Amino acid sequence: MSKPYVIGIDMGGTNTVFGIVDTRGNVIASSSIKTAKHNKIEDYIDDLYNGITTLVKENDAVDKIHGIGVGAPNANFFTGMIEDGVNLPWPTPIPFARMMYDKFHIPVAITNDANAAAIGEMTYGAARGIKDFIMITLGTGVGSGIVVNGQLVYGHDGFAGELGHVIMKRNNGRLCGCGRTGCLETYCSATGVARTAREFLEISTEPSLLRDIPVEDITSKDVYDAAMAGDKIAKRIFEYTGDILGQALADFTTFSSPAAFVLFGGLAKSGELLFKPVRESMERNMLSIYKGKVSLIPSELKEADAAVLGASALGWEAKAPAE
Amino acid sequence: MSKPYVIGIDMGGTNTVFGIVDTRGNVIASSSIKTAKHNKIEDYIDDLYNGITTLVKENDAVDKIHGIGVGAPNANFFTGMIEDGVNLPWPTPIPFARMMYDKFHIPVAITNDANAAAIGEMTYGAARGIKDFIMITLGTGVGSGIVVNGQLVYGHDGFAGELGHVIMKRNNGRLCGCGRTGCLETYCSATGVARTAREFLEISTEPSLLRDIPVEDITSKDVYDAAMAGDKIAKRIFEYTGDILGQALADFTTFSSPAAFVLFGGLAKSGELLFKPVRESMERNMLSIYKGKVSLIPSELKEADAAVLGASALGWEAKAPAE
């Protein structure tokens, strides 16, 4: 009687991953399209429709989709709008839930990608059983999903949890995509790490494996590879990144006193290279009542799955818009 | 049948105010004792017992007290302990709820003073009907009580909401009572304002009404009086204080996206002298998606009442400890 599947969609600045998910949280099938190649949002939705329709047909799921859940940058759970999506190629705001419903004729719910990841982690990942935690996503930007007493924090307008835009340097901070300076994400995102690499290489003539790469092409993955090969500058880049992130986590702790921070995204795969300096800095900067009490744990979900699963969970609650 | 009153106790670093409160939130009677004059916590509790017993007898409330709710610095709702109480004269931790129960033989619940004030404001004050707000208490220190979706945020260990200890200056910050440097409360508490006054007077020879007061004796009230009399340095002190507080509130907004900040405590009575620079700084520093959406409102409760009422609300839920 009731439809047994939901669609989870993780819209990233580069790729959009989507999957068919069953009631137990199994990803039955998944696929992806490029986000950025579409000049118009309508073209993007058409492409998404074709991709999802193909996947649904291939998996015998026609007329079995209960709802669609979407994790997207700056997506508002309450209004269904994508607003000020700084890493997206289309003008904002976008009435995305409404546009998707008009195309798919299936109920659609959206939230920001980091909130979706937090829901995924709470339901299926490292945060199972943890009622107070903060998910920090270290990707192109830095996002966050905050869970207090088992509930995702949306705030009065649906926009809570933009911790990547907390100011870490009030003087001479780096310019952020948001138009302000000194935001956490300008230092601790993958692009922030690459910026640090360029800065560190510029201010010294110390030999480094990173000097073999054209400076504008250096990625956080290159820095990781160099650090693992013993490169001193690359290691210092991770220490610098971890120090700033640890300072931020110590501050965040004063807010909701979480039992854990879950680190997620490409950079979080760096293991102790990142976790050690983050942990040390967090403890060093922590108010005494919190010292030694907050865990720092890596996501236990595959990167694509976490966001798709989290988004899909929203699909179960999605409702058709009022006509 | 059921007992019609609760006791609310607001333990401050200087004074402890207590009152008898009925089911409708009327403060039937209240009184106070000095907190700091007691060298031992036992003596303090004895004095409190005598004061409350007298008040209870005078108001025909013997055997009519359902429970006792206490707002105290660093008090833990979950454990009943006062831990690391930096502004209290006794060694911590203190098993305060247990000690109070052993003395009064009435169920006791405790939380930190700012959380108690937030509960009071939500139940009886400016935050009635607001489901997402942050109470900022500007007293000897800076405290906070965070309400998300109508629920007070306690965190996994009961210690959430220490926003006075978010770091606002990472270099050359002022030494805080917590042992770290640069905390918000070293700038935006009443004592922070007095520190700013001393700094501003020292770095110039500009005339000021404040120069008539011995520099170590200047209080935030003196700065307020001077500013109201048109004193330029005093006005700049409020602008400086407001600027930093506004920066902090802009950052806090990224966390829980509150509909409002409620400012409470002595400094919050400064009116537009403080509110104007706070509001301007908050908006100037705000991430664009939050601009123009967050109210800045003064507490609507009398200072003593808010904390006593908030604490008293806890008294209704207080339970006797397991023997």
XYZ file of C-alpha atoms in Angstrom:
646
model
C 0.000 0.000 0.000
C 2.466 2.644 1.160
C 5.321 3.353 -1.195
C 8.533 1.568 -0.143
C 11.241 3.933 -1.441
C 12.478 7.487 -1.164
C 14.924 9.410 -3.318
C 17.850 11.118 -1.598
C 19.641 13.881 -3.503
C 22.929 15.464 -2.442
C 23.521 18.634 -4.427
C 27.151 19.703 -4.224
C 28.838 22.601 -5.955
C 30.485 20.185 -8.398
C 28.460 16.967 -8.443
C 24.918 15.988 -7.552
C 24.574 12.443 -6.255
C 21.187 10.755 -5.965
C 19.974 7.375 -4.889
C 16.946 5.195 -4.261
C 16.756 4.295 -0.562
C 14.502 1.752 1.154
C 12.877 1.933 4.594
C 15.897 0.302 6.225
C 18.355 2.831 4.840
C 19.797 0.652 2.109
C 20.898 2.580 -0.939
C 19.308 0.387 -3.640
C 20.985 2.239 -6.484
C 22.668 5.560 -7.027
C 24.022 7.745 -9.777
C 25.188 11.316 -10.293
C 25.211 14.286 -12.624
C 27.446 17.343 -12.857
C 25.946 20.315 -11.030
C 28.005 23.122 -12.467
C 27.680 22.370 -16.176
C 24.072 23.609 -16.306
C 23.745 27.307 -17.008
C 20.077 27.336 -16.072
C 18.434 25.756 -13.042
C 15.683 24.441 -15.326
C 18.273 22.506 -17.368
C 19.740 21.100 -14.177
C 16.327 19.895 -12.991
C 15.631 18.352 -16.441
C 18.927 16.476 -16.293
C 18.213 15.365 -12.724
C 14.745 14.214 -13.777
C 16.174 12.141 -16.601
C 18.837 10.602 -14.363
C 16.412 9.747 -11.571
C 13.738 8.460 -13.950
C 16.282 6.139 -15.581
C 17.445 4.883 -12.177
C 13.865 4.357 -11.010
C 12.940 2.406 -14.151
C 16.075 0.265 -13.991
C 15.251 -0.686 -10.414
C 11.578 -1.419 -10.880
C 10.619 1.495 -8.633
C 8.109 3.336 -10.830
C 5.166 4.534 -8.650
C 6.991 3.296 -5.555
C 8.630 6.584 -4.525
C 7.144 8.067 -1.355
C 9.052 11.327 -1.441
C 12.230 13.123 -2.412
C 14.670 14.554 0.126
C 17.322 17.017 -0.982
C 20.458 18.274 0.712
C 21.602 21.476 -1.030
C 23.713 24.523 -0.146
C 21.711 27.084 1.877
C 18.510 25.152 1.351
C 15.716 26.104 3.731
C 13.756 23.279 5.301
C 10.864 25.582 6.189
C 10.378 27.453 2.887
C 11.768 25.009 0.314
C 13.977 27.781 -1.077
C 17.683 27.742 -1.911
C 18.925 31.187 -0.891
C 22.289 32.895 -1.405
C 23.840 29.644 -2.679
C 27.348 30.963 -2.975
C 28.806 27.827 -4.575
C 26.050 27.328 -7.139
C 26.076 28.612 -10.741
C 22.481 29.948 -10.701
C 20.942 33.153 -9.413
C 19.328 32.775 -6.016
C 16.822 32.508 -4.386
C 15.503 29.390 -6.112
C 12.085 27.905 -5.150
C 13.696 24.503 -5.490
C 11.230 22.271 -3.626
C 8.370 23.754 -5.646
C 10.217 23.437 -8.993
C 11.128 19.841 -8.206
C 7.548 18.995 -7.252
C 6.243 20.555 -10.466
C 8.654 18.360 -12.436
C 8.404 15.089 -10.487
C 4.890 15.313 -9.012
C 6.301 13.681 -5.894
C 6.527 15.459 -2.476
C 9.904 17.135 -1.973
C 11.644 18.319 1.227
C 14.981 20.113 1.275
C 17.577 21.101 3.847
C 21.136 22.206 3.640
C 23.699 19.560 2.758
C 25.408 19.616 6.151
C 22.093 19.144 7.987
C 21.322 16.237 5.666
C 24.705 14.718 6.450
C 24.075 15.126 10.192
C 20.732 13.335 9.872
C 22.486 10.559 7.929
C 25.216 10.257 10.560
C 22.687 10.217 13.400
C 20.529 7.589 11.724
C 23.158 5.294 10.225
C 26.661 6.466 11.176
C 29.137 7.457 13.881
C 26.559 9.512 15.785
C 24.061 6.710 16.380
C 22.904 6.991 19.978
C 24.546 10.391 20.501
C 21.907 12.984 21.367
C 24.157 16.058 21.289
C 26.700 16.351 18.503
C 27.871 18.703 15.806
C 28.649 17.530 12.305
C 31.372 19.555 10.621
C 31.654 19.061 6.874
C 35.052 19.900 5.412
C 34.506 20.152 1.678
C 34.758 22.991 -0.830
C 33.404 25.038 2.062
C 32.868 24.270 5.738
C 29.326 23.344 6.722
C 27.688 22.151 9.894
C 24.656 20.307 11.172
C 23.909 20.753 14.857
C 21.968 18.179 16.848
C 20.693 19.130 20.312
C 18.919 16.541 22.425
C 18.360 14.346 19.380
C 16.840 17.119 17.257
C 18.395 18.954 14.347
C 18.700 22.675 15.068
C 16.932 24.633 12.301
C 16.550 28.009 14.002
C 13.581 30.316 13.629
C 14.049 30.643 9.855
C 15.567 27.275 8.910
C 19.096 28.675 8.506
C 20.815 27.572 11.717
C 24.193 25.839 11.545
C 26.363 28.010 9.320
C 29.457 27.502 11.470
C 31.760 27.742 8.449
C 31.027 31.462 8.618
C 32.076 32.082 12.192
C 34.864 34.675 12.140
C 38.215 33.210 13.167
C 40.454 36.167 12.208
C 39.046 39.612 12.905
C 42.050 41.418 11.411
C 43.547 40.697 7.988
C 41.353 37.643 7.570
C 41.017 35.933 4.209
C 38.238 37.071 1.857
C 35.354 34.613 1.930
C 32.826 33.770 -0.777
C 30.195 35.312 1.531
C 31.778 38.741 1.063
C 33.160 39.018 4.585
C 36.667 38.208 5.787
C 38.181 35.739 8.243
C 35.476 33.041 8.064
C 36.407 29.571 9.324
C 35.861 28.095 5.865
C 38.534 30.283 4.304
C 41.058 28.370 6.453
C 39.664 24.907 7.102
C 37.922 23.876 3.891
C 39.732 21.984 1.141
C 40.127 25.271 -0.709
C 41.338 26.899 2.519
C 44.087 24.294 2.807
C 45.128 25.011 -0.777
C 45.226 28.750 0.033
C 47.396 28.042 3.069
C 49.728 26.013 0.844
C 50.152 28.924 -1.542
C 50.800 31.312 1.353
C 53.321 29.037 3.064
C 55.207 28.369 -0.186
C 55.375 32.067 -0.943
C 56.836 33.227 2.362
C 59.818 30.845 2.361
C 62.214 29.193 -0.050
C 62.268 25.972 1.932
C 62.281 22.942 -0.363
C 58.946 21.104 -0.627
C 57.414 18.431 -2.787
C 54.609 20.927 -3.359
C 56.965 23.118 -5.381
C 56.766 20.524 -8.188
C 53.129 21.506 -8.718
C 52.084 24.818 -10.354
C 51.080 26.852 -7.303
C 47.563 27.637 -8.555
C 46.879 23.935 -9.157
C 47.732 22.696 -5.662
C 44.800 20.908 -3.988
C 44.286 19.732 -0.425
C 44.860 16.204 -1.738
C 48.313 17.252 -2.990
C 49.081 18.661 0.455
C 47.912 15.403 2.044
C 50.082 13.311 -0.293
C 53.118 15.493 0.379
C 52.600 15.362 4.153
C 52.287 11.573 4.055
C 55.580 11.513 2.135
C 57.169 13.443 5.008
C 57.151 16.917 3.510
C 57.672 19.476 6.295
C 55.772 22.382 4.783
C 52.819 20.101 4.025
C 52.803 18.894 7.632
C 52.871 22.468 8.884
C 49.886 23.258 6.646
C 47.895 20.523 8.386
C 49.035 21.746 11.802
C 47.971 25.294 10.937
C 44.596 24.087 9.628
C 44.059 21.853 12.646
C 45.004 24.621 15.050
C 42.350 26.977 13.664
C 39.694 24.258 13.481
C 40.469 23.256 17.075
C 40.053 26.855 18.235
C 36.694 26.960 16.481
C 35.515 23.664 17.984
C 36.487 24.891 21.474
C 34.266 27.943 20.905
C 31.426 25.855 19.467
C 31.505 23.698 22.591
C 30.506 26.692 24.730
C 27.300 26.824 22.745
C 25.732 23.364 22.861
C 28.269 21.318 24.864
C 28.166 18.398 22.423
C 29.383 14.907 23.326
C 31.140 14.757 19.962
C 32.168 16.544 16.823
C 31.855 14.374 13.745
C 34.211 15.433 10.960
C 33.034 14.661 7.478
C 34.164 15.326 3.899
C 37.341 15.012 1.896
C 39.668 16.639 4.430
C 38.319 14.473 7.259
C 39.826 11.482 5.440
C 43.282 12.832 6.284
C 43.192 10.858 9.533
C 45.601 11.763 12.338
C 47.404 14.217 10.084
C 44.387 16.452 10.674
C 42.768 14.933 13.771
C 45.873 15.182 15.980
C 46.380 18.938 15.633
C 42.616 19.554 15.807
C 42.296 17.519 19.004
C 45.342 19.160 20.605
C 44.206 22.654 19.705
C 40.619 21.985 20.803
C 41.779 20.766 24.225
C 44.324 23.557 24.618
C 41.703 26.204 23.846
C 38.816 24.610 25.740
C 37.149 26.207 28.764
C 38.149 23.969 31.692
C 34.677 22.533 32.381
C 34.705 20.944 28.896
C 38.285 19.638 28.778
C 38.651 15.942 27.995
C 34.904 15.455 27.539
C 34.281 16.056 23.834
C 35.047 13.316 21.305
C 36.408 14.077 17.879
C 35.322 11.341 15.519
C 35.448 10.761 11.788
C 32.257 10.115 9.867
C 31.510 6.414 9.509
C 29.537 6.806 6.334
C 30.878 6.863 2.845
C 30.899 10.461 1.723
C 28.213 10.110 -0.923
C 26.029 7.827 1.190
C 25.900 10.116 4.246
C 24.374 13.006 2.390
C 22.140 10.835 0.197
C 20.908 8.825 3.189
C 20.393 11.925 5.284
C 18.545 13.677 2.487
C 16.503 10.551 1.829
C 15.327 10.481 5.458
C 13.683 13.846 4.775
C 11.877 12.248 1.853
C 9.730 10.180 4.223
C 8.362 13.373 5.754
C 8.011 15.336 2.521
C 4.556 16.683 1.748
C 3.081 17.929 -1.508
C 2.797 21.740 -1.591
C -0.604 23.355 -1.177
C -2.008 24.148 -4.626
C -3.440 18.556 48.350
C -0.449 19.468 46.198
C 1.821 22.147 47.570
C 1.093 25.582 46.078
C 4.498 27.278 46.246
C 8.082 26.917 45.073
C 11.223 28.701 46.192
C 13.374 30.368 43.533
C 16.968 31.185 44.429
C 19.294 33.326 42.338
C 22.867 32.914 43.556
C 25.083 35.719 42.266
C 28.727 36.357 43.035
C 27.749 39.212 45.346
C 24.140 38.692 46.428
C 21.784 35.753 46.644
C 18.134 36.647 46.075
C 15.342 34.231 46.939
C 11.588 34.319 46.791
C 8.394 32.381 47.292
C 6.574 31.956 43.965
C 3.065 30.671 43.321
C 1.781 28.578 40.406
C 0.971 31.679 38.384
C 4.463 33.109 38.663
C 3.709 35.729 41.289
C 6.623 36.431 43.597
C 4.747 36.349 46.950
C 7.722 37.583 48.941
C 11.460 37.827 48.477
C 14.610 38.614 50.396
C 18.364 38.312 49.970
C 21.651 37.516 51.697
C 25.258 38.355 50.830
C 26.921 35.499 48.955
C 30.541 36.442 49.352
C 30.692 37.062 53.101
C 30.564 33.335 53.913
C 33.953 31.665 54.031
C 32.433 28.195 54.021
C 29.664 26.865 51.806
C 28.057 25.294 54.908
C 27.773 28.728 56.529
C 26.229 30.094 53.361
C 23.632 27.322 53.291
C 22.861 27.870 57.001
C 22.296 31.573 56.366
C 20.151 30.800 53.328
C 18.141 28.309 55.406
C 17.502 30.897 58.091
C 16.507 33.538 55.554
C 14.154 31.248 53.647
C 12.635 29.762 56.796
C 11.867 33.238 58.116
C 10.291 34.243 54.799
C 8.253 31.027 54.664
C 6.958 31.489 58.227
C 6.111 35.156 57.656
C 4.060 34.200 54.617
C 2.203 31.266 56.112
C 3.910 28.870 53.689
C 5.239 26.219 56.087
C 4.699 22.743 54.547
C 3.456 24.390 51.347
C 6.740 24.374 49.380
C 6.726 21.912 46.497
C 10.378 22.324 45.549
C 13.378 24.633 45.362
C 14.884 25.832 42.091
C 18.324 27.420 42.082
C 20.158 29.455 39.464
C 23.866 29.480 40.317
C 27.145 30.016 38.433
C 28.220 26.853 36.578
C 25.470 24.829 38.184
C 24.742 21.549 36.455
C 21.089 20.658 35.908
C 21.910 16.978 35.389
C 24.255 16.331 38.351
C 23.203 18.983 40.866
C 26.837 20.080 41.198
C 28.337 23.573 41.063
C 31.597 23.136 39.201
C 34.459 25.560 38.568
C 32.431 28.498 39.895
C 34.965 31.172 39.122
C 33.063 33.995 40.820
C 32.272 32.121 44.048
C 34.362 32.204 47.245
C 34.289 28.429 47.877
C 36.296 25.542 46.474
C 34.493 23.667 43.697
C 32.955 21.252 42.817
C 30.103 21.623 45.321
C 27.314 18.996 45.509
C 24.907 21.866 46.018
C 21.546 20.231 45.231
C 22.380 17.381 47.606
C 23.591 19.711 50.394
C 20.492 21.865 50.027
C 18.206 18.838 50.163
C 19.969 17.543 53.289
C 19.356 20.918 54.932
C 15.839 21.691 53.713
C 14.398 18.210 53.125
C 12.640 19.634 50.083
C 13.456 18.557 46.469
C 16.042 20.835 44.840
C 16.917 21.407 41.161
C 19.693 23.693 39.973
C 20.858 25.204 36.719
C 23.162 28.013 35.847
C 21.925 31.516 36.505
C 21.724 32.488 32.838
C 19.662 29.397 31.991
C 17.351 30.235 34.872
C 16.993 33.782 33.564
C 16.195 32.429 30.076
C 13.464 30.211 31.508
C 12.081 33.212 33.388
C 12.123 35.364 30.258
C 10.484 32.630 28.187
C 7.758 32.032 30.768
C 7.007 35.561 31.923
C 9.064 38.101 29.929
C 10.155 39.465 26.577
C 10.620 36.005 25.047
C 7.060 34.779 25.563
C 6.030 33.017 22.362
C 9.535 33.054 20.879
C 10.728 29.500 20.275
C 14.297 30.313 19.276
C 16.162 32.949 21.263
C 19.368 33.510 23.163
C 19.457 35.257 26.510
C 22.674 37.178 27.111
C 23.242 38.255 30.715
C 25.561 41.205 31.121
C 26.531 41.216 34.782
C 29.798 40.712 36.658
C 30.447 38.200 33.887
C 28.648 37.425 30.630
C 26.306 34.447 30.714
C 23.874 32.929 28.270
C 20.832 30.728 28.117
C 20.036 29.276 24.706
C 16.541 28.223 23.715
C 16.088 26.130 20.574
C 12.596 25.223 19.403
C 11.171 26.100 22.822
C 13.662 23.956 24.755
C 16.591 25.114 26.871
C 19.878 23.769 25.473
C 21.705 21.857 28.228
C 24.187 19.877 26.140
C 25.307 16.320 26.848
C 26.699 17.243 30.278
C 24.431 20.103 31.359
C 27.044 22.793 30.647
C 25.873 24.266 27.353
C 25.550 28.028 26.968
C 28.823 29.515 28.199
C 28.921 32.128 25.466
C 30.720 34.605 27.729
C 33.771 32.425 27.150
C 33.819 32.521 23.376
C 37.157 34.010 22.314
C 36.762 37.444 20.740
C 40.458 38.422 20.617
C 42.912 35.689 19.739
C 45.962 37.913 20.127
C 46.693 40.118 23.139
C 43.271 39.421 24.586
C 42.424 40.346 28.155
C 43.054 37.793 30.895
C 39.794 36.148 31.950
C 38.821 34.647 35.299
C 38.694 31.287 33.492
C 42.480 31.408 32.993
C 42.327 31.985 29.257
C 42.546 35.257 27.345
C 40.256 37.209 25.032
C 36.897 35.894 26.308
C 33.792 37.922 25.459
C 33.121 38.585 29.127
C 36.441 40.374 29.605
C 35.073 43.059 27.246
C 31.299 43.075 27.538
C 30.543 42.448 31.211
C 30.155 45.286 33.715
C 33.739 44.638 34.841
C 34.824 44.528 31.183
C 33.380 47.999 30.653
C 35.296 49.234 33.708
C 38.488 47.703 32.280
C 37.867 49.436 28.970
C 37.411 52.718 30.857
C 40.795 52.320 32.553
C 42.454 51.489 29.221
C 40.871 54.393 27.350
C 41.748 56.885 30.097
C 45.330 55.674 30.160
C 46.065 55.990 26.440
C 44.980 59.628 26.124
C 44.946 62.840 28.097
C 41.574 63.862 26.716
C 39.389 65.453 29.413
C 36.652 63.238 30.809
C 34.225 63.253 33.701
C 35.623 59.841 34.528
C 38.946 61.414 35.501
C 37.235 62.715 38.644
C 36.955 59.136 39.913
C 39.965 57.132 41.177
C 40.688 54.923 38.169
C 40.461 51.635 40.087
C 37.032 52.590 41.449
C 35.346 53.293 38.103
C 32.274 51.102 37.533
C 30.152 50.534 34.452
C 27.499 52.678 36.150
C 29.977 55.571 36.325
C 30.664 55.136 32.612
C 26.926 55.133 31.919
C 26.379 58.308 33.966
C 29.265 60.057 32.224
C 28.017 59.017 28.770
C 24.520 60.284 29.568
C 26.120 63.574 30.601
C 27.702 63.775 27.143
C 31.208 62.601 28.005
C 32.999 61.622 24.773
C 35.306 58.984 26.214
C 32.402 57.338 28.029
C 30.396 57.245 24.795
C 33.356 55.661 22.991
C 33.557 53.022 25.728
C 29.950 52.036 25.019
C 30.615 52.020 21.273
C 33.643 49.768 21.769
C 31.679 47.428 24.053
C 28.741 47.349 21.664
C 30.971 46.700 18.685
C 32.483 43.591 20.272
C 29.146 42.319 21.551
C 27.627 42.822 18.094
C 30.452 40.816 16.506
C 29.774 38.036 18.977
C 26.004 38.047 18.373
C 26.599 37.858 14.609
C 28.700 34.741 15.197
C 26.159 33.233 17.608
C 23.474 33.665 14.958
C 25.290 31.206 12.676
C 24.760 28.592 15.347
C 21.063 28.545 16.180
C 19.615 31.329 13.994
C 17.551 32.810 16.822
C 14.619 35.145 16.237
C 15.940 37.347 19.036
C 18.698 38.077 21.496
C 17.387 39.186 24.869
C 19.866 41.342 26.777
C 19.626 41.171 30.534
C 21.518 42.487 33.543
C 22.858 45.806 34.727
C 24.511 46.832 31.468
C 21.386 46.018 29.459
C 19.669 48.875 31.315
C 21.915 51.312 29.427
C 19.293 51.484 26.670
C 20.252 52.841 23.252
C 23.680 53.845 24.560
C 24.488 50.123 24.371
C 21.760 48.781 22.057
C 22.550 51.117 19.158
C 26.212 50.112 18.741
C 25.364 46.451 19.393
C 22.634 46.461 16.752
C 24.792 48.279 14.208
C 27.761 45.998 14.771
C 25.607 42.861 14.701
C 24.081 43.839 11.359
C 27.421 44.949 9.896
C 29.049 41.640 10.842
C 26.126 39.370 10.006
C 26.228 36.743 7.271
C 23.846 38.054 4.585
C 21.155 35.381 5.030
C 20.581 36.622 8.606
C 20.700 40.384 8.032
C 17.700 42.323 9.323
C 16.044 39.217 10.755
C 17.266 39.021 14.346
C 15.698 41.234 17.031
C 17.716 42.710 19.849
C 15.450 43.227 22.822
C 15.892 44.180 26.454
C 14.665 41.882 29.180
C 11.152 42.744 30.327
C 11.592 41.338 33.794
C 12.994 43.095 36.801
C 16.547 41.868 37.230
C 15.960 40.018 40.494
C 12.594 38.610 39.413
C 13.818 37.087 36.146
C 16.371 34.859 37.811
C 14.187 34.058 40.807
C 11.182 33.279 38.594
C 13.276 31.216 36.205
C 14.888 29.301 39.038
C 11.504 28.819 40.696
C 10.112 27.214 37.530
C 12.716 24.488 38.021
C 11.372 23.968 41.545
C 8.159 22.470 40.172
C 10.156 19.699 38.504
C 12.621 19.128 41.334
C 12.797 15.600 42.695
C 14.212 14.293 45.967
C 17.556 12.513 45.459
C 17.670 8.718 45.675
C 18.767 7.743 49.191
